[in-house]
């Protein structure tokens, strides 16, 4: 796919006005000093766009800086072990993003001679990159005219143009893409793209949009009709299920705890975690096969973690292990000590639990 021409007619004129207002606003009020805006390249923009999915700028910045220091280009990322990538991602959540970045880097190295592709179709086909992210990379890094429609932009457009309907529904989505296309200018595409993303992130926020400071307030339908909190129409979400699991915290005398690499698919895929079981009985049976492990299993305070579609409730079961090296499978298991963690990626709630386990002077504190 090549860069497209703007849509004709009234929509194009309204779009052009919106784009100009945003570009002017961005000159004085937009964000200009973000790390990925320096030495802009498709690689740097790509990494930032993936990190920014479902995560706020302030959270992303330190992760981005560390990631760029260790993986300054595609070759460095493709050549690194996945464990190291997940380690640098630990705490950022949505780990499929890190696995996809790594897979995509390998794909770029092997199928594109190590050069980030410049063709829209090739960019959009990279693991973890869809239409909007591909458009953002090419617009921001190369100034090519492609519309984008991430969550922030969807919200701005739905409010400004008064778009009704579930934004995830096919026809509403198609309308929003058309509007995004109509608003994307032929010139200053990078500036406009940054501006519309900034507006959604800083003023046209989900709750309490700052309409009085918004450069679009005069033409915004949601503002004129007082429907800022009704648009975009919220998605109907089914009730969140709760899933309960047990995790074994087998601890050696030196404080190290046995971790297991999780399968690639599923939650926390590829990360190192406490071995998980559906029941305490299954954990107890596993314990009998662990060299030097001694029952009983002591249940500790629950760990609760909210995923996008469900809540996970973990009951950690503490057991002691006298064998310093005993592990069922050395390729899939590792002894982990918080004071010498090594380059392993751990889910943030498990990392916090292990820190608490290491620092609790008495076991009673862990039951609270
Ligand atoms: S006027 Fe308010 S609702 Fe409309 S685009 Fe601006 S911030 Fe969003």
mmCIF file of C-alpha atoms and ligand atoms in Angstrom:
data_model
loop_
_atom_site.group_PDB
_atom_site.id
_atom_site.type_symbol
_atom_site.label_atom_id
_atom_site.label_comp_id
_atom_site.label_asym_id
_atom_site.label_seq_id
_atom_site.Cartn_x
_atom_site.Cartn_y
_atom_site.Cartn_z
ATOM 1 C CA UNK A 1 0.000 0.000 0.000
ATOM 2 C CA UNK A 2 1.289 3.485 -0.794
ATOM 3 C CA UNK A 3 0.469 6.788 0.889
ATOM 4 C CA UNK A 4 -3.126 7.768 0.086
ATOM 5 C CA UNK A 5 -4.680 11.046 -1.040
ATOM 6 C CA UNK A 6 -6.979 12.945 1.306
ATOM 7 C CA UNK A 7 -10.714 12.258 1.104
ATOM 8 C CA UNK A 8 -12.621 14.728 -1.118
ATOM 9 C CA UNK A 9 -15.452 17.132 -0.250
ATOM 10 C CA UNK A 10 -16.910 18.412 3.000
ATOM 11 C CA UNK A 11 -15.263 15.819 5.206
ATOM 12 C CA UNK A 12 -11.892 16.789 3.764
ATOM 13 C CA UNK A 13 -12.499 20.482 4.497
ATOM 14 C CA UNK A 14 -13.572 19.745 8.087
ATOM 15 C CA UNK A 15 -10.592 17.447 8.419
ATOM 16 C CA UNK A 16 -8.209 20.079 7.087
ATOM 17 C CA UNK A 17 -9.506 22.632 9.624
ATOM 18 C CA UNK A 18 -9.090 20.144 12.472
ATOM 19 C CA UNK A 19 -5.563 19.264 11.337
ATOM 20 C CA UNK A 20 -4.486 22.913 11.095
ATOM 21 C CA UNK A 21 -5.933 23.722 14.531
ATOM 22 C CA UNK A 22 -4.066 20.793 16.050
ATOM 23 C CA UNK A 23 -0.774 21.608 14.323
ATOM 24 C CA UNK A 24 -0.987 25.230 15.557
ATOM 25 C CA UNK A 25 -1.856 24.065 19.073
ATOM 26 C CA UNK A 26 0.987 21.571 19.103
ATOM 27 C CA UNK A 27 3.535 24.317 18.386
ATOM 28 C CA UNK A 28 2.969 25.825 21.833
ATOM 29 C CA UNK A 29 1.230 23.138 23.896
ATOM 30 C CA UNK A 30 2.302 19.751 22.490
ATOM 31 C CA UNK A 31 4.974 17.425 23.817
ATOM 32 C CA UNK A 32 8.345 18.028 22.175
ATOM 33 C CA UNK A 33 10.922 16.441 24.433
ATOM 34 C CA UNK A 34 9.948 12.774 24.606
ATOM 35 C CA UNK A 35 12.893 10.373 24.245
ATOM 36 C CA UNK A 36 11.539 8.817 21.024
ATOM 37 C CA UNK A 37 11.287 12.262 19.450
ATOM 38 C CA UNK A 38 15.083 12.538 19.584
ATOM 39 C CA UNK A 39 17.091 10.911 16.739
ATOM 40 C CA UNK A 40 13.798 9.797 15.250
ATOM 41 C CA UNK A 41 14.007 6.558 13.276
ATOM 42 C CA UNK A 42 11.472 3.864 12.374
ATOM 43 C CA UNK A 43 13.090 1.537 14.928
ATOM 44 C CA UNK A 44 12.913 4.029 17.792
ATOM 45 C CA UNK A 45 9.359 5.068 16.938
ATOM 46 C CA UNK A 46 8.291 1.425 16.585
ATOM 47 C CA UNK A 47 9.570 0.504 20.048
ATOM 48 C CA UNK A 48 7.896 3.570 21.576
ATOM 49 C CA UNK A 49 4.566 2.865 19.862
ATOM 50 C CA UNK A 50 4.544 -0.718 21.126
ATOM 51 C CA UNK A 51 5.461 0.338 24.670
ATOM 52 C CA UNK A 52 2.795 3.057 24.635
ATOM 53 C CA UNK A 53 0.003 0.609 23.828
ATOM 54 C CA UNK A 54 -2.105 0.458 27.011
ATOM 55 C CA UNK A 55 0.626 2.264 28.972
ATOM 56 C CA UNK A 56 1.066 5.927 29.886
ATOM 57 C CA UNK A 57 3.985 8.045 28.711
ATOM 58 C CA UNK A 58 5.349 8.685 32.212
ATOM 59 C CA UNK A 59 5.504 4.934 32.901
ATOM 60 C CA UNK A 60 7.070 4.147 29.534
ATOM 61 C CA UNK A 61 9.937 6.683 29.597
ATOM 62 C CA UNK A 62 12.353 4.882 32.004
ATOM 63 C CA UNK A 63 11.636 1.523 30.344
ATOM 64 C CA UNK A 64 12.235 3.043 26.922
ATOM 65 C CA UNK A 65 15.546 4.623 27.976
ATOM 66 C CA UNK A 66 16.836 1.317 29.406
ATOM 67 C CA UNK A 67 15.614 -0.640 26.383
ATOM 68 C CA UNK A 68 17.347 1.730 23.930
ATOM 69 C CA UNK A 69 20.542 1.679 25.900
ATOM 70 C CA UNK A 70 20.691 -2.112 25.719
ATOM 71 C CA UNK A 71 19.091 -2.541 22.253
ATOM 72 C CA UNK A 72 20.007 0.566 20.237
ATOM 73 C CA UNK A 73 19.017 -1.015 16.915
ATOM 74 C CA UNK A 74 17.218 -3.935 15.291
ATOM 75 C CA UNK A 75 20.395 -6.059 15.180
ATOM 76 C CA UNK A 76 20.941 -5.753 18.932
ATOM 77 C CA UNK A 77 17.336 -6.670 19.683
ATOM 78 C CA UNK A 78 17.258 -9.598 17.238
ATOM 79 C CA UNK A 79 20.534 -10.980 18.619
ATOM 80 C CA UNK A 80 19.456 -10.870 22.276
ATOM 81 C CA UNK A 81 17.963 -13.818 24.156
ATOM 82 C CA UNK A 82 14.216 -13.468 24.738
ATOM 83 C CA UNK A 83 14.838 -13.768 28.487
ATOM 84 C CA UNK A 84 16.826 -10.549 28.439
ATOM 85 C CA UNK A 85 14.116 -8.716 26.499
ATOM 86 C CA UNK A 86 11.474 -9.906 28.970
ATOM 87 C CA UNK A 87 13.750 -8.948 31.850
ATOM 88 C CA UNK A 88 13.899 -5.339 30.613
ATOM 89 C CA UNK A 89 10.130 -5.429 30.105
ATOM 90 C CA UNK A 90 9.391 -6.717 33.622
ATOM 91 C CA UNK A 91 6.783 -4.512 35.270
ATOM 92 C CA UNK A 92 5.502 -2.952 32.035
ATOM 93 C CA UNK A 93 2.836 -5.643 31.589
ATOM 94 C CA UNK A 94 1.203 -7.089 28.443
ATOM 95 C CA UNK A 95 4.262 -9.242 27.785
ATOM 96 C CA UNK A 96 3.029 -10.421 24.385
ATOM 97 C CA UNK A 97 4.226 -6.991 23.227
ATOM 98 C CA UNK A 98 7.826 -7.811 24.202
ATOM 99 C CA UNK A 99 7.693 -11.265 22.614
ATOM 100 C CA UNK A 100 6.300 -9.772 19.409
ATOM 101 C CA UNK A 101 8.988 -7.059 19.338
ATOM 102 C CA UNK A 102 11.651 -9.716 19.601
ATOM 103 C CA UNK A 103 10.052 -11.911 16.918
ATOM 104 C CA UNK A 104 9.622 -8.920 14.630
ATOM 105 C CA UNK A 105 13.273 -7.894 15.093
ATOM 106 C CA UNK A 106 14.366 -11.389 14.051
ATOM 107 C CA UNK A 107 12.016 -11.188 11.058
ATOM 108 C CA UNK A 108 13.498 -7.813 10.028
ATOM 109 C CA UNK A 109 17.027 -9.200 10.361
ATOM 110 C CA UNK A 110 16.262 -12.342 8.376
ATOM 111 C CA UNK A 111 13.698 -11.201 5.797
ATOM 112 C CA UNK A 112 14.557 -7.511 5.337
ATOM 113 C CA UNK A 113 18.366 -7.649 5.547
ATOM 114 C CA UNK A 114 18.244 -5.958 8.954
ATOM 115 C CA UNK A 115 16.642 -2.765 7.609
ATOM 116 C CA UNK A 116 13.304 -1.647 9.029
ATOM 117 C CA UNK A 117 10.828 -1.996 6.116
ATOM 118 C CA UNK A 118 9.533 1.195 4.525
ATOM 119 C CA UNK A 119 6.548 -0.400 2.807
ATOM 120 C CA UNK A 120 3.244 -0.090 4.704
ATOM 121 C CA UNK A 121 2.142 -3.675 4.060
ATOM 122 C CA UNK A 122 5.475 -5.072 5.251
ATOM 123 C CA UNK A 123 5.400 -2.906 8.401
ATOM 124 C CA UNK A 124 1.783 -3.815 9.206
ATOM 125 C CA UNK A 125 2.646 -7.518 8.789
ATOM 126 C CA UNK A 126 5.285 -7.468 11.533
ATOM 127 C CA UNK A 127 4.207 -9.355 14.680
ATOM 128 C CA UNK A 128 2.332 -7.014 17.041
ATOM 129 C CA UNK A 129 1.988 -4.221 14.451
ATOM 130 C CA UNK A 130 -1.440 -3.532 12.975
ATOM 131 C CA UNK A 131 -2.814 -0.840 10.700
ATOM 132 C CA UNK A 132 -2.727 2.005 13.209
ATOM 133 C CA UNK A 133 0.755 1.283 14.571
ATOM 134 C CA UNK A 134 2.183 0.856 11.061
ATOM 135 C CA UNK A 135 0.621 4.178 10.082
ATOM 136 C CA UNK A 136 2.047 5.884 13.176
ATOM 137 C CA UNK A 137 5.575 4.555 12.515
ATOM 138 C CA UNK A 138 5.597 5.676 8.885
ATOM 139 C CA UNK A 139 3.940 9.013 9.629
ATOM 140 C CA UNK A 140 6.100 9.933 12.631
ATOM 141 C CA UNK A 141 9.437 8.572 11.425
ATOM 142 C CA UNK A 142 9.178 9.073 7.650
ATOM 143 C CA UNK A 143 6.515 11.790 7.231
ATOM 144 C CA UNK A 144 4.386 9.527 5.037
ATOM 145 C CA UNK A 145 0.682 10.166 4.886
ATOM 146 C CA UNK A 146 -1.083 7.347 6.707
ATOM 147 C CA UNK A 147 -4.019 7.791 9.091
ATOM 148 C CA UNK A 148 -3.884 6.332 12.582
ATOM 149 C CA UNK A 149 -6.627 5.227 14.955
ATOM 150 C CA UNK A 150 -5.305 4.320 18.364
ATOM 151 C CA UNK A 151 -7.513 4.619 21.451
ATOM 152 C CA UNK A 152 -6.727 8.310 22.010
ATOM 153 C CA UNK A 153 -7.404 9.292 18.411
ATOM 154 C CA UNK A 154 -10.613 7.274 18.370
ATOM 155 C CA UNK A 155 -11.829 9.209 21.386
ATOM 156 C CA UNK A 156 -10.938 12.630 19.902
ATOM 157 C CA UNK A 157 -12.632 11.864 16.580
ATOM 158 C CA UNK A 158 -15.740 10.263 18.105
ATOM 159 C CA UNK A 159 -16.255 13.312 20.322
ATOM 160 C CA UNK A 160 -15.369 15.964 17.802
ATOM 161 C CA UNK A 161 -17.531 14.535 15.017
ATOM 162 C CA UNK A 162 -20.238 13.158 17.338
ATOM 163 C CA UNK A 163 -19.827 9.554 16.197
ATOM 164 C CA UNK A 164 -22.389 7.283 17.851
ATOM 165 C CA UNK A 165 -22.120 3.516 18.162
ATOM 166 C CA UNK A 166 -19.702 1.074 19.741
ATOM 167 C CA UNK A 167 -16.268 2.058 18.374
ATOM 168 C CA UNK A 168 -15.384 -1.629 18.122
ATOM 169 C CA UNK A 169 -18.376 -2.341 15.837
ATOM 170 C CA UNK A 170 -17.408 -2.760 12.212
ATOM 171 C CA UNK A 171 -19.406 0.139 10.713
ATOM 172 C CA UNK A 172 -18.468 2.596 13.494
ATOM 173 C CA UNK A 173 -14.840 1.622 13.130
ATOM 174 C CA UNK A 174 -15.033 2.109 9.363
ATOM 175 C CA UNK A 175 -16.506 5.581 9.878
ATOM 176 C CA UNK A 176 -13.769 6.506 12.336
ATOM 177 C CA UNK A 177 -11.090 5.337 9.895
ATOM 178 C CA UNK A 178 -12.697 7.468 7.177
ATOM 179 C CA UNK A 179 -12.662 10.469 9.478
ATOM 180 C CA UNK A 180 -9.071 9.827 10.474
ATOM 181 C CA UNK A 181 -8.178 9.653 6.798
ATOM 182 C CA UNK A 182 -10.023 12.899 6.080
ATOM 183 C CA UNK A 183 -8.165 14.669 8.903
ATOM 184 C CA UNK A 184 -4.672 13.474 7.982
ATOM 185 C CA UNK A 185 -2.987 16.242 5.970
ATOM 186 C CA UNK A 186 -0.665 15.801 3.014
ATOM 187 C CA UNK A 187 1.943 18.093 4.538
ATOM 188 C CA UNK A 188 3.291 18.094 8.096
ATOM 189 C CA UNK A 189 1.996 14.578 8.664
ATOM 190 C CA UNK A 190 4.423 13.832 11.496
ATOM 191 C CA UNK A 191 3.441 17.018 13.316
ATOM 192 C CA UNK A 192 -0.278 16.371 12.895
ATOM 193 C CA UNK A 193 0.043 12.742 14.022
ATOM 194 C CA UNK A 194 1.948 13.734 17.140
ATOM 195 C CA UNK A 195 -0.558 16.543 17.790
ATOM 196 C CA UNK A 196 -3.698 14.402 17.607
ATOM 197 C CA UNK A 197 -2.091 11.757 19.819
ATOM 198 C CA UNK A 198 -1.028 14.439 22.326
ATOM 199 C CA UNK A 199 -4.484 15.991 22.406
ATOM 200 C CA UNK A 200 -6.057 12.637 23.260
ATOM 201 C CA UNK A 201 -3.443 11.933 25.926
ATOM 202 C CA UNK A 202 -3.388 15.341 27.615
ATOM 203 C CA UNK A 203 -6.685 17.265 27.075
ATOM 204 C CA UNK A 204 -9.304 14.997 25.517
ATOM 205 C CA UNK A 205 -8.849 12.420 28.237
ATOM 206 C CA UNK A 206 -11.317 9.663 29.022
ATOM 207 C CA UNK A 207 -12.473 11.326 32.226
ATOM 208 C CA UNK A 208 -12.807 15.095 32.677
ATOM 209 C CA UNK A 209 -11.595 16.364 29.281
ATOM 210 C CA UNK A 210 -10.173 19.888 29.488
ATOM 211 C CA UNK A 211 -12.475 21.343 26.803
ATOM 212 C CA UNK A 212 -11.889 24.930 27.893
ATOM 213 C CA UNK A 213 -8.242 24.610 26.781
ATOM 214 C CA UNK A 214 -8.900 22.524 23.674
ATOM 215 C CA UNK A 215 -8.135 23.989 20.243
ATOM 216 C CA UNK A 216 -11.142 22.072 18.825
ATOM 217 C CA UNK A 217 -13.702 23.265 21.352
ATOM 218 C CA UNK A 218 -15.607 25.522 18.934
ATOM 219 C CA UNK A 219 -16.240 22.830 16.367
ATOM 220 C CA UNK A 220 -16.530 19.843 18.728
ATOM 221 C CA UNK A 221 -19.990 18.252 18.675
ATOM 222 C CA UNK A 222 -19.577 16.524 22.043
ATOM 223 C CA UNK A 223 -18.620 19.841 23.639
ATOM 224 C CA UNK A 224 -21.491 21.734 21.980
ATOM 225 C CA UNK A 225 -24.044 19.136 23.085
ATOM 226 C CA UNK A 226 -22.507 18.441 26.506
ATOM 227 C CA UNK A 227 -21.917 14.774 25.630
ATOM 228 C CA UNK A 228 -18.196 14.523 26.346
ATOM 229 C CA UNK A 229 -18.842 11.749 28.862
ATOM 230 C CA UNK A 230 -21.138 9.785 26.570
ATOM 231 C CA UNK A 231 -18.815 9.666 23.561
ATOM 232 C CA UNK A 232 -17.307 7.438 22.467
ATOM 233 C CA UNK A 233 -20.087 5.073 23.483
ATOM 234 C CA UNK A 234 -18.627 2.781 26.163
ATOM 235 C CA UNK A 235 -18.241 -0.840 25.168
ATOM 236 C CA UNK A 236 -20.527 -3.275 26.902
ATOM 237 C CA UNK A 237 -18.245 -5.437 28.975
ATOM 238 C CA UNK A 238 -19.274 -8.776 30.398
ATOM 239 C CA UNK A 239 -18.778 -9.234 34.118
ATOM 240 C CA UNK A 240 -15.125 -9.857 34.957
ATOM 241 C CA UNK A 241 -14.503 -13.458 35.915
ATOM 242 C CA UNK A 242 -12.160 -14.330 38.800
ATOM 243 C CA UNK A 243 -9.688 -17.157 38.377
ATOM 244 C CA UNK A 244 -8.025 -18.791 41.377
ATOM 245 C CA UNK A 245 -4.726 -20.668 41.213
ATOM 246 C CA UNK A 246 -2.103 -21.940 43.624
ATOM 247 C CA UNK A 247 1.612 -21.229 43.258
ATOM 248 C CA UNK A 248 4.410 -23.058 44.969
ATOM 249 C CA UNK A 249 7.085 -20.957 46.692
ATOM 250 C CA UNK A 250 9.758 -23.590 47.340
ATOM 251 C CA UNK A 251 12.478 -21.799 49.287
ATOM 252 C CA UNK A 252 16.034 -22.914 50.016
ATOM 253 C CA UNK A 253 17.854 -22.126 53.258
ATOM 254 C CA UNK A 254 19.762 -19.309 51.507
ATOM 255 C CA UNK A 255 16.462 -17.655 50.558
ATOM 256 C CA UNK A 256 16.465 -18.597 46.847
ATOM 257 C CA UNK A 257 13.079 -19.619 45.436
ATOM 258 C CA UNK A 258 12.355 -22.065 42.631
ATOM 259 C CA UNK A 259 10.995 -20.468 39.458
ATOM 260 C CA UNK A 260 9.606 -22.081 36.351
ATOM 261 C CA UNK A 261 9.506 -20.671 32.820
ATOM 262 C CA UNK A 262 5.902 -20.256 31.737
ATOM 263 C CA UNK A 263 4.713 -21.531 28.345
ATOM 264 C CA UNK A 264 4.954 -19.035 25.472
ATOM 265 C CA UNK A 265 1.195 -18.876 25.102
ATOM 266 C CA UNK A 266 -1.122 -17.641 27.808
ATOM 267 C CA UNK A 267 -0.711 -15.090 30.573
ATOM 268 C CA UNK A 268 2.833 -13.994 31.396
ATOM 269 C CA UNK A 269 4.008 -16.139 28.465
ATOM 270 C CA UNK A 270 7.757 -16.850 28.520
ATOM 271 C CA UNK A 271 8.253 -15.164 31.908
ATOM 272 C CA UNK A 272 9.729 -16.850 34.963
ATOM 273 C CA UNK A 273 7.210 -17.470 37.691
ATOM 274 C CA UNK A 274 6.394 -19.650 40.698
ATOM 275 C CA UNK A 275 5.131 -23.064 39.496
ATOM 276 C CA UNK A 276 1.345 -22.829 39.102
ATOM 277 C CA UNK A 277 -1.288 -25.428 40.038
ATOM 278 C CA UNK A 278 -5.045 -25.711 39.878
ATOM 279 C CA UNK A 279 -5.218 -27.089 43.424
ATOM 280 C CA UNK A 280 -3.186 -27.319 46.623
ATOM 281 C CA UNK A 281 -3.227 -31.118 46.219
ATOM 282 C CA UNK A 282 -1.509 -30.826 42.820
ATOM 283 C CA UNK A 283 1.142 -28.571 44.384
ATOM 284 C CA UNK A 284 1.672 -31.108 47.177
ATOM 285 C CA UNK A 285 2.097 -33.928 44.635
ATOM 286 C CA UNK A 286 4.670 -31.833 42.744
ATOM 287 C CA UNK A 287 6.511 -31.182 45.998
ATOM 288 C CA UNK A 288 7.055 -34.899 46.560
ATOM 289 C CA UNK A 289 9.044 -35.003 43.296
ATOM 290 C CA UNK A 290 11.223 -32.029 44.230
ATOM 291 C CA UNK A 291 14.565 -33.217 45.681
ATOM 292 C CA UNK A 292 15.015 -32.155 49.313
ATOM 293 C CA UNK A 293 11.583 -30.538 49.642
ATOM 294 C CA UNK A 294 9.829 -30.906 52.941
ATOM 295 C CA UNK A 295 6.087 -30.571 53.571
ATOM 296 C CA UNK A 296 3.957 -29.015 54.905
ATOM 297 C CA UNK A 297 2.832 -26.385 52.458
ATOM 298 C CA UNK A 298 1.933 -23.152 54.234
ATOM 299 C CA UNK A 299 -0.622 -20.949 52.468
ATOM 300 C CA UNK A 300 0.351 -17.266 52.479
ATOM 301 C CA UNK A 301 -1.666 -14.085 51.897
ATOM 302 C CA UNK A 302 -3.362 -13.933 48.486
ATOM 303 C CA UNK A 303 -1.866 -12.054 45.581
ATOM 304 C CA UNK A 304 -4.487 -10.390 43.391
ATOM 305 C CA UNK A 305 -3.789 -9.158 39.888
ATOM 306 C CA UNK A 306 -6.149 -7.636 37.338
ATOM 307 C CA UNK A 307 -5.727 -8.664 33.701
ATOM 308 C CA UNK A 308 -7.741 -7.052 30.904
ATOM 309 C CA UNK A 309 -10.459 -9.684 30.921
ATOM 310 C CA UNK A 310 -10.286 -11.302 34.339
ATOM 311 C CA UNK A 311 -8.907 -11.067 37.856
ATOM 312 C CA UNK A 312 -6.332 -13.574 38.992
ATOM 313 C CA UNK A 313 -6.215 -14.636 42.644
ATOM 314 C CA UNK A 314 -3.050 -16.505 43.600
ATOM 315 C CA UNK A 315 -2.594 -18.450 46.808
ATOM 316 C CA UNK A 316 1.158 -18.856 47.353
ATOM 317 C CA UNK A 317 2.095 -22.080 49.149
ATOM 318 C CA UNK A 318 5.395 -21.866 51.005
ATOM 319 C CA UNK A 319 7.594 -24.959 51.370
ATOM 320 C CA UNK A 320 11.194 -25.425 52.385
ATOM 321 C CA UNK A 321 13.846 -27.176 50.364
ATOM 322 C CA UNK A 322 17.078 -28.589 51.762
ATOM 323 C CA UNK A 323 18.675 -29.647 48.449
ATOM 324 C CA UNK A 324 20.660 -26.650 47.112
ATOM 325 C CA UNK A 325 20.415 -27.667 43.447
ATOM 326 C CA UNK A 326 17.322 -29.789 43.168
ATOM 327 C CA UNK A 327 15.180 -28.721 40.198
ATOM 328 C CA UNK A 328 12.974 -30.931 38.028
ATOM 329 C CA UNK A 329 14.273 -29.605 34.702
ATOM 330 C CA UNK A 330 17.276 -27.230 34.637
ATOM 331 C CA UNK A 331 16.191 -25.790 31.238
ATOM 332 C CA UNK A 332 12.798 -24.782 32.578
ATOM 333 C CA UNK A 333 13.599 -24.118 36.236
ATOM 334 C CA UNK A 334 15.911 -21.717 38.032
ATOM 335 C CA UNK A 335 16.681 -20.797 41.619
ATOM 336 C CA UNK A 336 16.074 -17.089 42.026
ATOM 337 C CA UNK A 337 17.445 -14.845 44.703
ATOM 338 C CA UNK A 338 16.191 -11.259 44.950
ATOM 339 C CA UNK A 339 19.666 -10.009 45.908
ATOM 340 C CA UNK A 340 21.228 -11.574 42.766
ATOM 341 C CA UNK A 341 18.316 -11.813 40.343
ATOM 342 C CA UNK A 342 20.089 -12.356 36.992
ATOM 343 C CA UNK A 343 18.561 -11.361 33.653
ATOM 344 C CA UNK A 344 15.225 -13.123 33.974
ATOM 345 C CA UNK A 345 11.851 -11.591 33.188
ATOM 346 C CA UNK A 346 9.385 -11.905 36.074
ATOM 347 C CA UNK A 347 5.770 -10.711 36.305
ATOM 348 C CA UNK A 348 5.671 -7.628 38.562
ATOM 349 C CA UNK A 349 3.298 -9.156 41.183
ATOM 350 C CA UNK A 350 5.573 -12.191 41.548
ATOM 351 C CA UNK A 351 8.643 -9.985 41.821
ATOM 352 C CA UNK A 352 6.940 -7.978 44.583
ATOM 353 C CA UNK A 353 5.937 -11.180 46.357
ATOM 354 C CA UNK A 354 9.525 -12.494 46.266
ATOM 355 C CA UNK A 355 10.841 -9.206 47.642
ATOM 356 C CA UNK A 356 8.327 -9.401 50.452
ATOM 357 C CA UNK A 357 9.236 -13.022 51.122
ATOM 358 C CA UNK A 358 12.936 -12.122 51.306
ATOM 359 C CA UNK A 359 12.426 -9.147 53.588
ATOM 360 C CA UNK A 360 9.794 -10.527 55.980
ATOM 361 C CA UNK A 361 11.588 -11.095 59.299
ATOM 362 C CA UNK A 362 8.863 -13.472 60.440
ATOM 363 C CA UNK A 363 6.583 -15.711 58.478
ATOM 364 C CA UNK A 364 3.549 -14.300 60.260
ATOM 365 C CA UNK A 365 3.949 -11.102 58.240
ATOM 366 C CA UNK A 366 3.422 -13.097 55.063
ATOM 367 C CA UNK A 367 0.076 -14.434 56.234
ATOM 368 C CA UNK A 368 -1.370 -10.935 56.644
HETATM 369 S S1 LIG B 1 -13.616 20.037 23.036
HETATM 370 FE FE1 LIG B 1 -13.437 18.574 24.682
HETATM 371 S S2 LIG B 1 -14.422 16.724 23.975
HETATM 372 FE FE2 LIG B 1 -14.072 18.012 22.199
HETATM 373 S S3 LIG B 1 -12.127 17.307 21.358
HETATM 374 FE FE3 LIG B 1 -11.681 19.012 22.739
HETATM 375 S S4 LIG B 1 -11.261 18.071 24.750
HETATM 376 FE FE4 LIG B 1 -12.260 16.542 23.448
#
